[in-house]
């Protein structure tokens, strides 16, 4: 017997048949300054306009309204730093005040409605405060993950042309302190933006002092003391809330644009219906604010819902051990945890029998949600067995901002099938099609596409480049958004997501473009040409591996070249690329038109069936490469 009042099939059908009614009903959970009278407008199609005549402020919805509702003393945010062994909490009143003050700091630097603010911060409360303060002013944030190097930060600064940058002295990794200021300094120089104000949250233990650099810095703490709190600025629902850059197939990242109104409505809907989380519940997303998962479910989703969100600065293992997650669940009474399968694999590798779990009481935990990469069945079964709670996969992307396929735990009790994130969520018209756009049969793998318009909260466009948005997502299959993933449906309609159809790879739940790594590898003076592919990795899902052909007459040792290429990728893209392997080869397999057969290479490396296109230039190259791609394997 279901304890739920809703039924998946009827909710899904209702949304399909009457999206206006469905989403206007969901929109009632938001506090609007001007209530929307319509859910959707196709006036700018194919660019979606959700709640076109609504006005609101997202930060007000995430903070002030909970205080007004009498929950000011409830904990809004817990910062648990496993790196420092410290915990800090903010009540809704305190967080509202901090955000209003920091909005005052930004305003004093000239930031207003529609202006951009680039945020380069690790997992500290100031990251959430800076995001919400930007939103409070009706401005647009662009958060850059701390594992990216100066060049990647520079590309994002150039594209977003911000009015200010917010950063800190540095971030804490288990094996080192990461100095942020030299990176920001270099990025500003590369972007030609050295005059921009840089607001710096001081942290002890870092070598570079802001004053030692010739730039326009503002001390976070001093500015907060003097700041006048700023009131929330009402914006149109269709105005942008943030830009989040993600890897495409080329070296230039795509600036995914999220609006205010659709985003608030969709995230609130998911907190209740997908995750079963409401006001007062303790919710923990173990990710990073630099990724979409962090935007949606560390910051906005839980705060919009009035829950308590946990900001965890640490790793699943090594901070100090593989019991870290269980310690956090016990200490803070976490009701639901959302993490990437990689984190679970890392814990399992260190503590296969989950002996460390015996030290903790994790009885508060009701559900474990995973996303970011495919949840392999071994990890699914292991986690379910050791934790004794449902392990619920869901599939989505930076572009959608929330689950496309999921098991809506707050709404219904749908059976969980290992290897499947379950069924399409309301608002997503999901089809599996062949290369010509024709739907394939049940059980047959194809391209996963989504009917237009996409539901609220999904990307509206790419920053400053509507044409690239159309070309990247809407051209391949007319009337549909191409997800770039392939998969199939079983006889119950359950979706199984198998992997990317393009050159995007997924390393430890981090999305990377092999094209951008190739661009960097190709810069090395010894390299004539190269291919970077993502090969299967037991811990991280995939890892990027490079195969390089040397320029004629160049002589360099394999070990030396690998060392130099690894250092180059780390410097140009950042440690997050986790690029550790490069092999010298005599040739790369190509089609007669010169296209490198990366997919065939990947299939050979992974030991799965591979197909060689008939257009291959020289079959001998494949025969030569097989033992190179699969060293020591049959
Ligand atoms: N700032 C600077 N460097 C960072 C960083 C950050 N925010 N995050 C990661 N890095 C660095 C790491 O220190 C590491 O550097 P190294 O090569 O010097 O060791 C490199 O980037 C690769 O990091 P990572 O992929 O995290 O690998 P790891 O071996 O350090 O840890 C796991 C392995 C599985 C523990 C880790 O990948 C993990 O916690 N994964 C969960 C992923 C996740 O939450 N993804 C979010 C998507 S939902
Ligand atoms: P990102 O935009 O970084 O969140 O990466 C999105 C991509 O990660 C998707 O297009 C998928 O390839 C992959 N992905 C995310 N979640 C899942 C999942 N639950 N199952 C399979 N693949 C996933």
XYZ file of C-alpha atoms and ligand atoms in Angstrom:
705
model
C 0.000 0.000 0.000
C 1.440 3.354 -0.984
C 1.597 6.105 1.610
C 1.630 8.605 -1.242
C -1.329 10.634 -2.346
C -0.173 10.898 -5.960
C 0.269 8.353 -8.663
C 3.186 8.467 -11.092
C 1.256 7.543 -14.224
C -1.579 9.975 -13.653
C 0.808 12.822 -12.720
C 2.945 12.159 -15.783
C -0.127 11.980 -18.026
C -1.633 15.120 -16.490
C 1.581 17.043 -17.160
C 1.669 15.750 -20.720
C -1.959 16.603 -21.431
C -2.189 19.889 -19.614
C 1.274 21.308 -18.911
C -0.212 24.765 -18.254
C -2.330 23.488 -15.379
C 0.386 21.180 -14.051
C 3.106 23.824 -13.891
C 0.868 26.686 -12.748
C -0.196 24.433 -9.921
C 3.476 23.704 -9.086
C 4.194 27.445 -9.292
C 1.872 28.052 -6.335
C 4.707 26.819 -4.081
C 6.745 29.929 -4.993
C 6.267 33.397 -3.455
C 5.820 35.643 -6.494
C 6.005 39.422 -6.545
C 3.753 39.214 -9.581
C 2.006 35.864 -9.963
C 2.202 34.301 -13.405
C -1.046 33.905 -15.288
C 0.515 31.602 -17.881
C 2.979 28.758 -17.531
C 4.582 28.777 -20.967
C 5.006 31.084 -23.899
C 6.383 30.060 -27.283
C 6.929 33.651 -28.342
C 10.722 33.130 -28.483
C 10.647 29.451 -29.495
C 12.823 27.435 -29.601
C 14.013 29.405 -26.587
C 11.638 28.518 -23.751
C 9.879 31.175 -21.725
C 8.345 29.747 -18.581
C 5.995 31.868 -16.456
C 6.473 34.794 -18.877
C 4.506 37.354 -16.885
C 5.662 36.280 -13.401
C 8.094 38.246 -11.239
C 10.010 37.057 -8.189
C 13.326 37.006 -6.400
C 14.958 33.595 -6.046
C 17.044 34.458 -2.968
C 13.955 35.810 -1.205
C 12.266 32.491 -1.871
C 15.282 30.575 -0.567
C 15.685 32.650 2.602
C 13.519 35.580 3.702
C 10.223 33.846 3.230
C 11.189 31.070 5.639
C 12.103 33.683 8.244
C 8.771 35.423 7.631
C 7.046 32.077 8.108
C 8.518 31.837 11.631
C 11.373 29.467 10.874
C 14.200 31.967 11.308
C 15.791 29.930 14.092
C 15.878 26.719 12.075
C 19.296 25.705 10.756
C 19.519 26.562 7.071
C 23.100 25.550 6.372
C 25.634 23.334 8.099
C 29.233 23.634 6.971
C 31.070 20.458 7.916
C 34.744 20.672 7.074
C 36.348 17.274 7.360
C 39.520 19.023 6.234
C 39.574 21.322 9.259
C 37.598 19.171 11.677
C 35.189 22.058 12.152
C 31.430 22.561 11.928
C 29.652 25.882 11.518
C 25.929 26.443 11.268
C 23.731 29.288 10.021
C 20.087 29.672 10.937
C 17.720 30.977 8.268
C 17.847 34.403 9.978
C 21.636 34.408 10.044
C 21.984 33.243 6.468
C 19.442 35.811 5.277
C 21.391 38.562 7.023
C 24.752 37.369 5.656
C 23.338 37.210 2.131
C 21.701 40.648 2.404
C 24.989 42.113 3.628
C 27.044 40.480 0.925
C 24.526 41.720 -1.630
C 25.334 45.156 -0.178
C 29.049 44.467 -0.738
C 28.420 43.523 -4.360
C 26.167 46.533 -4.890
C 28.923 48.800 -3.547
C 31.135 47.355 -6.300
C 28.595 48.407 -8.902
C 26.796 45.091 -9.340
C 23.139 45.506 -10.299
C 20.314 43.659 -12.021
C 21.529 41.606 -14.972
C 25.257 42.080 -14.223
C 27.439 39.003 -13.937
C 29.519 37.915 -10.944
C 32.115 35.153 -11.296
C 32.475 33.040 -8.163
C 35.596 30.896 -7.712
C 35.242 29.364 -4.268
C 35.656 25.961 -2.653
C 33.128 24.256 -0.370
C 32.785 27.002 2.219
C 29.555 28.766 3.254
C 30.708 31.903 1.440
C 30.111 30.077 -1.855
C 26.389 29.763 -1.121
C 26.302 33.274 0.337
C 27.894 34.772 -2.786
C 25.515 32.901 -5.102
C 22.426 33.910 -3.160
C 23.631 37.509 -2.775
C 24.076 37.776 -6.525
C 20.573 36.400 -7.010
C 19.258 38.849 -4.426
C 20.391 41.737 -6.619
C 18.810 40.205 -9.702
C 22.357 39.712 -11.015
C 23.700 36.558 -12.681
C 26.352 34.333 -11.149
C 28.796 32.075 -12.849
C 30.486 29.666 -10.451
C 33.738 28.075 -11.608
C 34.877 24.785 -10.053
C 38.077 25.130 -8.009
C 39.786 22.244 -9.810
C 40.004 24.270 -13.042
C 43.220 26.074 -13.918
C 43.721 29.762 -14.738
C 43.096 29.352 -18.438
C 39.675 27.750 -17.939
C 38.776 30.465 -15.447
C 39.929 33.101 -17.947
C 37.744 31.659 -20.721
C 34.723 31.876 -18.436
C 35.564 35.411 -17.272
C 35.911 36.539 -20.869
C 32.633 34.997 -21.935
C 30.559 36.166 -18.971
C 32.212 39.649 -18.721
C 31.488 40.034 -15.001
C 31.399 43.195 -12.893
C 33.203 41.458 -10.005
C 34.968 38.255 -8.999
C 34.507 36.548 -5.638
C 37.224 34.227 -4.404
C 39.244 33.160 -1.392
C 42.823 32.465 -0.351
C 42.488 28.830 -1.308
C 40.935 25.409 -1.109
C 41.919 22.322 0.844
C 42.705 19.070 -0.904
C 43.881 16.082 1.141
C 47.356 16.134 -0.357
C 47.861 19.891 -0.658
C 46.555 23.405 -0.160
C 45.338 24.877 -3.449
C 46.312 28.546 -3.744
C 43.461 30.374 -5.488
C 44.858 33.904 -5.695
C 47.708 33.288 -8.158
C 45.228 31.415 -10.374
C 42.719 34.268 -10.286
C 45.494 36.772 -10.925
C 46.721 34.866 -13.965
C 43.173 34.371 -15.245
C 42.406 38.086 -15.000
C 45.588 38.891 -16.917
C 44.750 36.329 -19.625
C 41.195 37.652 -19.870
C 42.433 41.262 -19.991
C 40.322 42.058 -16.941
C 42.876 43.113 -14.324
C 40.844 46.153 -13.279
C 37.918 44.058 -12.037
C 37.210 44.172 -8.310
C 38.166 40.869 -6.657
C 36.440 40.204 -3.337
C 38.614 37.856 -1.286
C 37.501 35.796 1.697
C 40.654 35.347 3.750
C 41.523 31.815 4.905
C 44.477 30.968 7.112
C 47.234 28.715 5.863
C 47.788 30.100 2.367
C 50.936 31.745 1.077
C 49.617 34.496 -1.198
C 48.294 37.660 0.424
C 45.863 39.694 -1.705
C 47.924 42.844 -1.036
C 50.984 41.301 -2.657
C 49.343 41.393 -6.079
C 48.799 44.558 -8.110
C 45.056 44.344 -8.456
C 41.835 45.711 -7.122
C 41.039 43.530 -4.111
C 38.332 43.953 -1.516
C 38.542 42.068 1.781
C 35.332 40.068 2.303
C 35.251 40.440 6.102
C 36.035 44.174 6.192
C 33.497 44.889 3.455
C 30.822 42.840 5.238
C 31.264 44.908 8.381
C 30.648 48.141 6.529
C 27.987 46.904 4.133
C 24.406 48.067 4.064
C 22.124 45.034 3.690
C 20.458 45.018 0.272
C 16.795 44.206 -0.270
C 15.768 41.546 -2.810
C 15.313 42.926 -6.326
C 12.312 41.658 -8.221
C 13.124 40.153 -11.615
C 11.106 38.613 -14.400
C 10.751 34.858 -14.188
C 12.482 34.671 -17.553
C 15.504 36.728 -16.457
C 18.723 34.736 -16.024
C 19.715 33.534 -12.564
C 23.005 31.941 -13.478
C 25.386 30.773 -16.162
C 27.133 27.457 -15.614
C 29.796 26.448 -18.085
C 29.982 22.818 -19.067
C 32.055 20.765 -21.466
C 30.878 20.452 -25.006
C 32.540 18.517 -27.767
C 34.807 21.422 -28.663
C 37.373 23.124 -26.475
C 35.064 26.101 -25.832
C 32.802 25.462 -22.850
C 29.090 26.052 -23.175
C 27.507 28.665 -20.904
C 24.252 27.022 -19.863
C 21.730 29.720 -18.885
C 19.145 29.089 -16.179
C 16.210 31.428 -15.601
C 14.719 32.468 -12.240
C 11.070 31.428 -12.340
C 11.183 28.052 -14.050
C 14.171 27.111 -11.923
C 12.453 27.896 -8.608
C 9.268 26.076 -9.617
C 11.055 22.981 -10.920
C 13.440 22.648 -7.983
C 10.639 23.016 -5.465
C 8.670 20.383 -7.315
C 11.628 17.990 -7.196
C 12.391 18.520 -3.506
C 8.905 17.353 -2.619
C 8.106 14.858 -5.340
C 11.450 13.400 -6.378
C 13.325 13.485 -3.077
C 10.521 13.618 -0.503
C 12.235 16.458 1.356
C 10.447 19.336 3.056
C 10.986 22.131 5.570
C 13.148 21.096 8.508
C 14.582 17.942 6.918
C 18.366 17.567 6.832
C 19.506 17.029 3.268
C 23.030 16.373 2.110
C 24.372 16.577 -1.408
C 28.003 15.471 -1.391
C 29.152 17.258 -4.528
C 30.661 20.676 -5.187
C 29.023 24.052 -5.736
C 31.001 24.256 -8.981
C 28.832 21.580 -10.617
C 25.166 21.660 -11.502
C 24.405 19.141 -8.764
C 25.826 21.641 -6.292
C 23.854 24.556 -7.746
C 20.553 22.716 -7.702
C 20.877 20.550 -4.630
C 23.469 22.028 -2.290
C 22.236 25.597 -2.625
C 18.919 26.338 -4.302
C 16.700 23.247 -3.997
C 17.020 22.545 -0.262
C 16.863 26.231 0.695
C 13.847 26.898 -1.510
C 12.196 24.002 0.316
C 13.141 25.351 3.756
C 15.268 22.281 4.509
C 18.684 22.215 6.174
C 21.469 21.836 3.632
C 24.870 20.385 4.371
C 27.967 21.888 2.754
C 30.689 19.251 3.128
C 34.324 20.153 2.627
C 36.014 16.787 2.391
C 36.205 13.573 0.431
C 34.455 10.228 0.802
C 37.774 8.604 1.712
C 40.970 9.846 3.311
C 39.363 12.639 5.336
C 40.220 10.818 7.509
C 38.912 7.462 6.307
C 36.164 5.646 4.437
C 33.770 6.218 7.354
C 33.580 9.982 6.696
C 30.139 9.867 5.067
C 28.713 7.721 7.871
C 30.148 10.107 10.480
C 28.480 13.090 8.803
C 25.123 11.289 8.505
C 25.155 10.449 12.210
C 26.448 13.799 13.428
C 23.864 15.864 11.581
C 20.922 13.459 11.384
C 20.917 13.396 7.585
C 17.618 12.159 6.147
C 18.729 11.747 2.527
C 22.138 11.724 0.884
C 22.770 12.498 -2.777
C 26.185 11.566 -4.153
C 27.979 10.238 -7.233
C 28.532 6.464 -7.632
C 32.298 7.138 -7.762
C 32.214 8.228 -4.145
C 30.548 4.931 -3.173
C 33.073 2.954 -5.209
C 35.893 4.795 -3.436
C 34.403 3.906 -0.030
C 33.841 0.307 -1.047
C 37.397 -0.030 -2.305
C 38.803 1.089 1.050
C 36.279 -0.692 3.243
C 34.600 -3.487 1.256
C 32.769 -4.964 4.242
C 31.750 -1.486 5.453
C 33.276 -2.178 8.843
C 33.552 1.542 9.552
C 29.788 1.790 9.310
C 29.556 -0.151 12.572
C 31.058 2.819 14.414
C 28.127 5.054 13.495
C 24.378 5.173 13.851
C 23.053 6.092 10.422
C 19.444 5.381 11.375
C 18.319 8.847 10.267
C 19.100 8.011 6.634
C 16.017 7.057 4.635
C 17.261 7.218 1.046
C 20.500 7.320 -0.909
C 20.223 9.147 -4.232
C 22.908 8.947 -6.895
C 23.534 10.741 -10.183
C 26.340 12.202 -12.244
C 27.265 8.931 -13.932
C 25.832 5.493 -14.493
C 25.157 3.620 -11.244
C 26.743 0.244 -11.915
C 24.842 -2.709 -10.527
C 27.680 -3.853 -8.218
C 27.771 -0.499 -6.461
C 23.974 -0.355 -6.369
C 23.736 -3.745 -4.633
C 26.643 -3.059 -2.299
C 25.294 0.299 -1.100
C 21.792 -1.080 -0.615
C 23.118 -4.007 1.372
C 25.412 -2.113 3.711
C 23.083 0.842 4.319
C 19.770 -0.992 4.237
C 18.006 1.913 2.509
C 16.700 2.321 -1.046
C 19.456 3.343 -3.482
C 17.833 5.573 -6.057
C 19.595 6.506 -9.277
C 18.472 9.406 -11.425
C 19.757 10.715 -14.717
C 20.202 14.324 -15.741
C 22.654 16.882 -17.055
C 23.938 20.389 -16.462
C 21.589 21.509 -19.223
C 18.414 20.203 -17.578
C 19.276 21.282 -14.023
C 17.127 18.520 -12.524
C 16.245 14.896 -13.112
C 15.065 13.784 -16.542
C 14.565 10.178 -15.526
C 14.047 9.341 -11.895
C 12.126 7.445 -9.290
C 9.944 10.094 -7.637
C 10.131 8.888 -4.044
C 8.073 11.729 -2.629
C 5.206 11.014 -4.988
C 4.927 7.294 -5.566
C 6.472 3.958 -4.718
C 7.850 2.669 -7.988
C 9.921 -0.510 -8.060
C 13.646 0.080 -8.392
C 15.502 -1.877 -11.068
C 19.271 -2.203 -10.860
C 20.949 -0.335 -13.708
C 17.992 1.925 -14.490
C 17.214 5.400 -13.175
C 13.521 4.388 -13.621
C 11.016 6.465 -15.627
C 10.846 9.890 -17.293
C 9.741 12.574 -14.856
C 6.712 14.765 -15.611
C 7.520 17.344 -18.263
C 9.942 15.155 -20.213
C 8.694 13.574 -23.430
C 11.486 11.016 -23.784
C 12.067 9.038 -26.963
C 14.785 6.678 -28.108
C 15.558 7.189 -31.772
C 17.975 6.003 -34.428
C 20.251 8.331 -36.378
C 17.347 9.328 -38.649
C 15.089 10.254 -35.737
C 12.861 7.175 -35.996
C 11.862 5.575 -32.709
C 13.544 2.244 -32.109
C 11.952 -0.894 -30.696
C 11.785 -1.741 -27.005
C 15.156 -3.019 -25.810
C 17.036 -1.472 -28.711
C 19.682 1.143 -27.977
C 19.474 4.558 -29.584
C 19.849 8.287 -29.033
C 17.892 9.640 -26.093
C 15.996 12.752 -27.167
C 13.444 14.944 -25.407
C 10.412 16.572 -26.989
C 10.230 20.376 -27.027
C 9.558 22.425 -25.091
C 11.651 21.133 -22.237
C 10.032 21.624 -18.823
C 10.689 24.624 -16.545
C 14.125 24.869 -14.933
C 15.980 23.490 -17.946
C 18.405 25.623 -19.949
C 16.898 28.488 -21.867
C 19.906 29.054 -24.132
C 23.709 29.270 -24.127
C 25.060 32.564 -22.836
C 25.278 35.086 -25.649
C 24.953 32.409 -28.316
C 21.402 31.356 -29.218
C 22.698 29.915 -32.466
C 25.132 27.574 -30.723
C 22.282 26.482 -28.442
C 20.184 25.598 -31.482
C 23.076 23.989 -33.352
C 24.289 21.964 -30.378
C 21.008 20.587 -29.123
C 18.089 21.180 -31.458
C 19.398 20.587 -34.983
C 20.073 16.857 -35.015
C 16.476 15.735 -34.389
C 13.790 18.191 -35.415
C 11.402 19.096 -32.612
C 13.604 17.382 -30.040
C 16.467 18.207 -27.710
C 19.406 15.805 -28.204
C 20.767 14.754 -24.823
C 24.017 13.325 -26.227
C 23.364 10.121 -24.289
C 22.348 6.760 -25.658
C 20.161 4.183 -23.987
C 17.159 1.917 -24.268
C 13.807 1.220 -22.635
C 12.670 -2.126 -21.350
C 9.184 -3.614 -21.597
C 8.056 -1.620 -18.521
C 9.270 1.641 -20.022
C 12.240 1.796 -17.645
C 15.080 3.768 -19.166
C 18.660 2.457 -19.168
C 21.269 5.125 -19.918
C 24.368 3.579 -21.470
C 26.788 6.439 -22.195
C 27.575 9.435 -24.373
C 27.314 9.438 -28.122
C 29.795 12.311 -28.439
C 33.316 13.088 -27.247
C 32.232 14.063 -23.759
C 33.557 11.796 -21.021
C 32.703 11.394 -17.383
C 35.580 11.108 -14.914
C 34.583 10.661 -11.266
C 31.210 12.240 -12.037
C 32.967 15.200 -13.673
C 32.089 15.951 -17.249
C 35.073 16.619 -19.485
C 35.620 17.162 -23.167
C 38.253 14.970 -24.788
C 38.443 17.646 -27.487
C 39.664 20.248 -25.024
C 42.315 17.853 -23.656
C 43.393 17.099 -27.235
C 43.790 20.810 -27.903
C 46.214 21.079 -24.997
C 48.144 17.882 -25.834
C 48.425 19.086 -29.430
C 50.244 22.221 -28.246
C 53.285 20.211 -27.161
C 56.123 20.844 -29.634
C 56.823 17.120 -30.095
C 53.230 16.179 -30.948
C 52.100 15.908 -34.567
C 48.609 14.653 -33.793
C 46.754 13.010 -30.970
C 43.559 11.358 -29.844
C 42.242 11.474 -26.297
C 39.631 8.906 -25.396
C 37.761 8.002 -22.228
C 38.443 4.401 -21.248
C 36.607 2.433 -18.568
C 38.020 2.818 -15.053
C 36.908 0.748 -12.080
C 36.946 3.665 -9.632
C 36.212 6.778 -11.633
C 33.936 5.341 -14.322
C 36.198 6.626 -17.064
C 39.655 8.092 -17.355
C 41.134 10.204 -20.121
C 43.983 8.520 -22.000
C 46.008 10.152 -24.763
C 47.599 8.542 -27.826
C 50.112 10.748 -29.604
C 51.986 10.592 -32.874
C 55.337 12.387 -32.777
C 56.494 14.893 -35.358
C 58.988 13.425 -37.818
C 62.556 13.589 -36.551
C 61.558 14.347 -32.955
C 63.145 12.166 -30.339
C 61.777 12.172 -26.802
C 61.477 9.361 -24.252
C 57.972 8.017 -23.664
C 58.184 8.652 -19.933
C 59.453 12.201 -20.370
C 56.737 13.029 -22.891
C 54.015 11.636 -20.641
C 55.337 13.700 -17.739
C 55.340 16.867 -19.826
C 51.867 16.247 -21.268
C 50.396 15.500 -17.850
C 51.897 18.733 -16.511
C 50.617 20.687 -19.523
C 47.030 19.456 -19.148
C 47.155 20.125 -15.424
C 48.376 23.662 -16.056
C 45.973 24.473 -18.886
C 42.788 22.670 -17.791
C 43.459 21.805 -14.177
C 43.876 18.803 -11.897
C 40.202 17.947 -12.394
C 40.999 16.547 -15.869
C 42.867 13.813 -13.988
C 44.948 13.207 -17.102
C 47.710 10.768 -16.174
C 48.347 8.537 -19.229
C 49.803 9.355 -22.633
C 51.230 6.748 -25.012
C 53.302 7.318 -28.131
C 51.903 5.505 -31.173
C 53.048 5.285 -34.775
C 49.686 6.174 -36.293
C 46.046 6.836 -35.462
C 43.155 5.112 -37.217
C 41.323 7.466 -39.544
C 38.613 7.559 -42.127
C 39.570 8.478 -45.676
C 38.372 12.011 -44.928
C 40.816 12.232 -42.002
C 38.435 11.782 -39.049
C 40.092 9.946 -36.159
C 38.127 6.837 -35.129
C 37.989 7.608 -31.423
C 34.906 5.507 -30.797
C 36.538 2.423 -32.304
C 39.651 3.073 -30.225
C 37.551 3.367 -27.068
C 35.661 0.175 -27.820
C 38.917 -1.724 -28.376
C 40.411 -0.302 -25.164
C 37.281 -1.264 -23.196
C 37.311 -4.769 -24.674
C 33.781 -4.509 -26.065
C 32.596 -5.332 -29.582
C 33.885 -2.770 -31.993
C 32.871 -1.689 -35.428
C 35.298 -0.347 -37.985
C 33.628 1.976 -40.489
C 33.978 0.975 -44.117
C 35.510 4.386 -44.764
C 38.646 3.481 -42.808
C 41.813 4.600 -44.552
C 44.148 1.806 -43.426
C 42.942 -1.298 -41.600
C 46.544 -2.093 -40.704
C 46.535 0.755 -38.178
C 43.745 -0.935 -36.228
C 45.630 -4.242 -36.183
C 48.750 -2.446 -34.977
C 46.821 -0.544 -32.275
C 44.934 -3.446 -30.680
C 47.806 -4.582 -28.394
C 48.662 -0.929 -27.654
C 45.098 -0.105 -26.581
C 44.750 -3.327 -24.595
C 48.220 -4.008 -23.244
C 48.547 -7.472 -21.743
C 44.926 -8.373 -22.579
C 43.647 -10.860 -25.166
N 40.219 22.099 -6.282
C 41.464 21.754 -6.664
N 41.809 20.521 -7.042
C 40.845 19.590 -7.032
C 39.533 19.867 -6.653
C 39.231 21.192 -6.270
N 38.009 21.551 -5.901
N 38.810 18.728 -6.739
C 39.630 17.770 -7.155
N 40.869 18.289 -7.330
C 42.075 17.588 -7.735
C 42.412 16.487 -6.768
O 43.192 16.960 -5.693
C 43.212 15.543 -7.659
O 44.507 16.074 -7.794
P 45.805 15.135 -7.803
O 45.877 14.647 -9.216
O 46.893 16.079 -7.445
O 45.597 14.065 -6.786
C 42.548 15.690 -9.036
O 41.858 16.949 -8.985
C 41.539 14.603 -9.355
O 40.577 14.659 -8.318
P 39.426 13.594 -8.084
O 38.786 13.234 -9.373
O 38.549 14.113 -7.010
O 40.215 12.303 -7.664
P 40.809 11.833 -6.297
O 41.652 10.676 -6.663
O 41.401 12.961 -5.529
O 39.516 11.319 -5.468
C 37.306 10.338 -5.354
C 38.733 10.232 -5.926
C 36.460 9.222 -5.908
C 37.378 10.259 -3.847
C 36.722 11.681 -5.796
O 36.774 11.761 -7.190
C 35.318 11.966 -5.349
O 35.027 12.319 -4.239
N 34.385 11.882 -6.287
C 33.022 12.256 -6.098
C 32.731 13.083 -7.277
C 31.569 14.008 -7.154
O 31.061 14.297 -6.104
N 31.180 14.502 -8.308
C 30.150 15.468 -8.415
C 29.265 15.186 -9.550
S 27.660 14.819 -8.950
P 26.850 16.789 -16.144
O 26.291 17.738 -17.120
O 28.244 17.101 -15.730
O 25.936 16.582 -14.975
O 26.970 15.392 -16.895
C 25.831 14.859 -17.501
C 26.145 13.540 -18.104
O 26.547 12.619 -17.080
C 24.949 12.911 -18.750
O 24.745 13.372 -20.064
C 25.301 11.441 -18.685
O 26.188 11.078 -19.709
C 26.005 11.340 -17.358
N 25.069 10.976 -16.283
C 24.591 11.765 -15.312
N 23.789 11.070 -14.474
C 23.736 9.809 -14.942
C 23.058 8.614 -14.529
N 22.303 8.591 -13.452
N 23.223 7.502 -15.297
C 23.999 7.511 -16.398
N 24.672 8.599 -16.819
C 24.555 9.744 -16.107
